[in-house]
Tab-separated table of C-alpha atoms in Angstrom:
chain	number	residue	atom	x	y	z
J	1	LYS	CA	0.000	0.000	0.000
J	2	LEU	CA	1.338	3.406	-0.952
J	3	SER	CA	0.974	6.434	1.248
J	4	PRO	CA	1.927	10.043	0.513
J	5	ALA	CA	5.243	11.322	1.843
J	6	TRP	CA	3.638	14.694	2.569
J	7	SER	CA	0.610	16.789	1.718
J	8	TYR	CA	-0.071	20.468	1.348
J	9	SER	CA	-3.388	22.290	1.354
J	10	PRO	CA	-2.954	25.522	-0.604
J	11	GLY	CA	-6.155	27.154	0.642
J	12	GLY	CA	-7.718	27.577	-2.770
J	13	LEU	CA	-8.040	25.982	-6.171
J	14	LEU	CA	-4.615	24.825	-7.346
J	15	TRP	CA	-4.293	26.605	-10.666
J	16	ARG	CA	-0.694	26.056	-11.718
J	17	LEU	CA	2.370	24.243	-10.380
J	18	LEU	CA	5.897	24.681	-11.757
J	19	PRO	CA	9.052	22.752	-10.841
J	20	THR	CA	12.155	24.791	-10.068
J	21	PRO	CA	15.749	23.984	-11.058
J	22	SER	CA	16.506	23.366	-7.356
J	23	GLY	CA	13.921	20.574	-7.005
J	24	ARG	CA	11.174	22.646	-5.457
J	25	LEU	CA	7.676	23.616	-6.540
J	26	VAL	CA	6.128	27.041	-7.064
J	27	GLY	CA	2.359	27.118	-7.189
J	28	GLU	CA	-0.526	29.433	-7.930
J	29	THR	CA	-3.904	29.107	-6.218
J	30	ARG	CA	-7.130	30.956	-6.925
J	31	ASP	CA	-10.105	31.837	-4.743
J	32	ALA	CA	-12.884	32.658	-7.216
J	33	ASP	CA	-15.242	33.909	-4.495
J	34	LYS	CA	-12.757	36.499	-3.209
J	35	LEU	CA	-11.140	37.094	-6.624
J	36	GLN	CA	-7.697	36.512	-5.164
J	37	VAL	CA	-4.629	34.739	-6.478
J	38	ARG	CA	-1.943	33.553	-4.062
J	39	PHE	CA	1.426	31.951	-4.629
J	40	PHE	CA	3.481	29.416	-2.656
J	41	HIS	CA	6.893	27.718	-2.742
J	42	LEU	CA	7.492	24.193	-1.371
J	43	ASP	CA	10.342	21.751	-1.099
J	44	ALA	CA	9.241	18.908	-3.416
J	45	VAL	CA	10.914	16.154	-1.343
J	46	SER	CA	9.876	17.120	2.186
J	47	GLY	CA	6.800	19.257	1.510
J	48	LYS	CA	8.280	21.972	3.725
J	49	VAL	CA	6.807	25.392	2.994
J	50	VAL	CA	9.433	27.946	1.940
J	51	TRP	CA	6.820	30.723	1.627
J	52	LYS	CA	3.085	30.889	1.004
J	53	ASP	CA	0.067	33.180	0.635
J	54	ARG	CA	2.085	35.724	-1.347
J	55	THR	CA	0.734	38.225	-3.808
J	56	TRP	CA	2.688	41.050	-5.417
J	57	ALA	CA	0.754	42.560	-8.263
J	58	GLU	CA	-2.869	42.836	-9.273
J	59	PRO	CA	-4.764	40.644	-6.751
J	60	TRP	CA	-6.709	38.516	-9.272
J	61	TRP	CA	-5.493	39.016	-12.840
J	62	THR	CA	-1.941	37.775	-12.203
J	63	GLY	CA	-0.371	34.374	-12.902
J	64	LEU	CA	2.817	32.307	-12.998
J	65	GLU	CA	4.729	32.776	-16.225
J	66	ALA	CA	7.938	30.811	-15.618
J	67	VAL	CA	10.674	29.934	-13.152
J	68	HIS	CA	14.158	30.661	-14.437
J	69	GLY	CA	17.160	30.016	-12.206
J	70	ASP	CA	16.323	31.536	-8.834
J	71	VAL	CA	13.640	33.908	-10.140
J	72	VAL	CA	9.880	33.426	-10.444
J	73	LEU	CA	8.382	35.394	-13.319
J	74	LEU	CA	4.764	36.537	-13.158
J	75	HIS	CA	2.457	38.097	-15.698
J	76	GLU	CA	-0.696	40.142	-15.513
J	77	TYR	CA	-3.448	40.146	-18.118
J	78	ALA	CA	-3.992	42.963	-20.618
J	79	LYS	CA	-7.669	43.203	-19.633
J	80	PRO	CA	-9.836	41.080	-17.354
J	81	ASP	CA	-11.825	39.772	-20.313
J	82	LEU	CA	-8.767	39.234	-22.527
J	83	PRO	CA	-6.335	36.427	-21.604
J	84	GLU	CA	-3.383	38.075	-23.365
J	85	HIS	CA	-0.389	38.394	-21.049
J	86	ALA	CA	0.863	41.881	-20.231
J	87	ARG	CA	3.224	43.408	-17.669
J	88	MET	CA	5.936	41.415	-15.869
J	89	HIS	CA	7.063	40.949	-12.292
J	90	ALA	CA	10.131	39.092	-11.009
J	91	VAL	CA	10.235	37.495	-7.552
J	92	ASP	CA	13.213	36.052	-5.693
J	93	LEU	CA	12.635	32.295	-5.419
J	94	GLU	CA	14.161	31.914	-1.948
J	95	SER	CA	12.776	34.932	-0.118
J	96	GLY	CA	9.557	35.499	-2.041
J	97	GLU	CA	10.392	39.210	-2.275
J	98	LEU	CA	9.569	41.261	-5.362
J	99	LEU	CA	12.765	42.027	-7.308
J	100	TRP	CA	11.370	44.257	-10.061
J	101	SER	CA	8.335	45.044	-12.195
J	102	ALA	CA	8.083	46.035	-15.856
J	103	PRO	CA	4.625	47.467	-16.536
J	104	ASN	CA	5.299	48.069	-20.241
J	105	LEU	CA	6.834	44.678	-21.124
J	106	THR	CA	5.466	41.207	-21.877
J	107	PHE	CA	7.510	38.058	-21.203
J	108	SER	CA	8.767	36.154	-24.225
J	109	PHE	CA	11.406	33.719	-22.896
J	110	ALA	CA	14.412	33.500	-20.574
J	111	TYR	CA	17.916	32.274	-21.293
J	112	GLY	CA	21.100	32.483	-19.266
J	113	GLU	CA	20.985	35.532	-17.015
J	114	ARG	CA	18.542	37.378	-19.281
J	115	VAL	CA	14.797	37.687	-19.720
J	116	TYR	CA	13.583	38.561	-23.205
J	117	ALA	CA	10.400	40.574	-23.480
J	118	THR	CA	8.407	42.633	-25.936
J	119	ARG	CA	7.315	46.223	-25.707
J	120	SER	CA	4.298	47.034	-27.838
J	121	GLY	CA	4.277	50.440	-29.461
J	122	PHE	CA	1.738	52.207	-31.601
J	123	ASP	CA	2.840	50.544	-34.818
J	124	GLU	CA	5.509	47.993	-33.874
J	125	ARG	CA	6.781	45.637	-31.206
J	126	THR	CA	10.307	45.924	-29.850
J	127	THR	CA	12.210	43.059	-28.232
J	128	VAL	CA	14.436	43.825	-25.253
J	129	ALA	CA	16.744	41.801	-23.014
J	130	LEU	CA	16.656	42.439	-19.267
J	131	GLU	CA	19.064	41.357	-16.554
J	132	LEU	CA	17.286	38.540	-14.707
J	133	ARG	CA	17.688	39.779	-11.121
J	134	SER	CA	17.631	43.567	-11.596
J	135	GLY	CA	15.256	44.024	-14.538
J	136	SER	CA	17.692	46.494	-16.136
J	137	VAL	CA	17.443	46.596	-19.920
J	138	THR	CA	20.743	45.340	-21.337
J	139	ASP	CA	19.923	45.214	-25.069
J	140	GLU	CA	17.223	46.405	-27.461
J	141	TYR	CA	16.664	44.468	-30.669
J	142	GLY	CA	13.940	46.481	-32.342
J	143	SER	CA	11.361	44.558	-34.306
J	144	ASP	CA	13.875	42.275	-36.073
J	145	LEU	CA	13.303	38.912	-34.391
J	146	ARG	CA	16.187	37.318	-36.313
J	147	ALA	CA	18.557	39.025	-33.868
J	148	ILE	CA	17.269	36.935	-30.958
J	149	ARG	CA	16.466	33.710	-32.840
J	150	GLU	CA	19.679	32.038	-31.605
J	151	PHE	CA	18.868	32.862	-27.968
J	152	ARG	CA	15.314	31.538	-28.400
J	153	THR	CA	16.625	28.291	-29.928
J	154	LEU	CA	19.100	27.812	-27.079
J	155	ALA	CA	16.379	28.532	-24.496
J	156	ASP	CA	14.056	25.973	-26.118
J	157	ARG	CA	16.812	23.318	-26.090
J	158	GLU	CA	17.563	24.072	-22.440
J	159	ARG	CA	13.876	23.756	-21.499
J	160	ARG	CA	13.463	20.467	-23.383
J	161	GLY	CA	16.416	19.057	-21.452
J	162	GLU	CA	14.720	19.965	-18.161
J	163	LEU	CA	11.400	18.301	-18.977
J	164	LEU	CA	10.464	15.147	-17.119
J	165	GLN	CA	9.991	12.195	-19.403
J	166	PHE	CA	7.988	9.124	-18.440
J	167	PRO	CA	8.487	6.282	-18.380
J	168	GLU	CA	12.141	6.459	-17.514
J	169	PRO	CA	14.336	4.459	-19.922
J	170	SER	CA	15.177	1.011	-18.625
J	171	GLU	CA	18.154	-1.239	-19.246
J	172	MET	CA	15.959	-3.343	-21.537
J	173	ASP	CA	15.326	-0.278	-23.707
J	174	ASP	CA	19.082	0.176	-24.072
J	175	ALA	CA	19.521	-3.457	-25.163
J	176	ASN	CA	17.055	-3.113	-28.059
């Protein structure tokens, strides 16, 4: 008979759960009656709570975007009735403290120590690179996406390598 090693009650509807590079879990819960979103961070092996019941931005129209290195990236929505992502917030994974916000940028991807985002203008979109922990803009690429294609390809390869694959290969698979 199997029994759980630990359990956690997030205090709302579990909306999203992301693994971290350090073997932990970051989660998003929603309380539809109160229109509140809350976030938590757990150790995946022990179930120990690192932090919980956190909110940093808009109290309902905010969600988990990604975890990159030791930073949790959040998004808001452009409008309550439009699920398009808009605005970015970065949170320190360990402390749960807000590192920076970018109200005019939308997350695209992360690679290395950079976050790549778009800024929508009146007639064009500009891609920028930001330093992961400070949010400082390090490069602007304009609307030419070819300039960042290599970074996007490397980021996609890195993410694929981090994905869990089931079932795990067995020795019999290697023999065939």
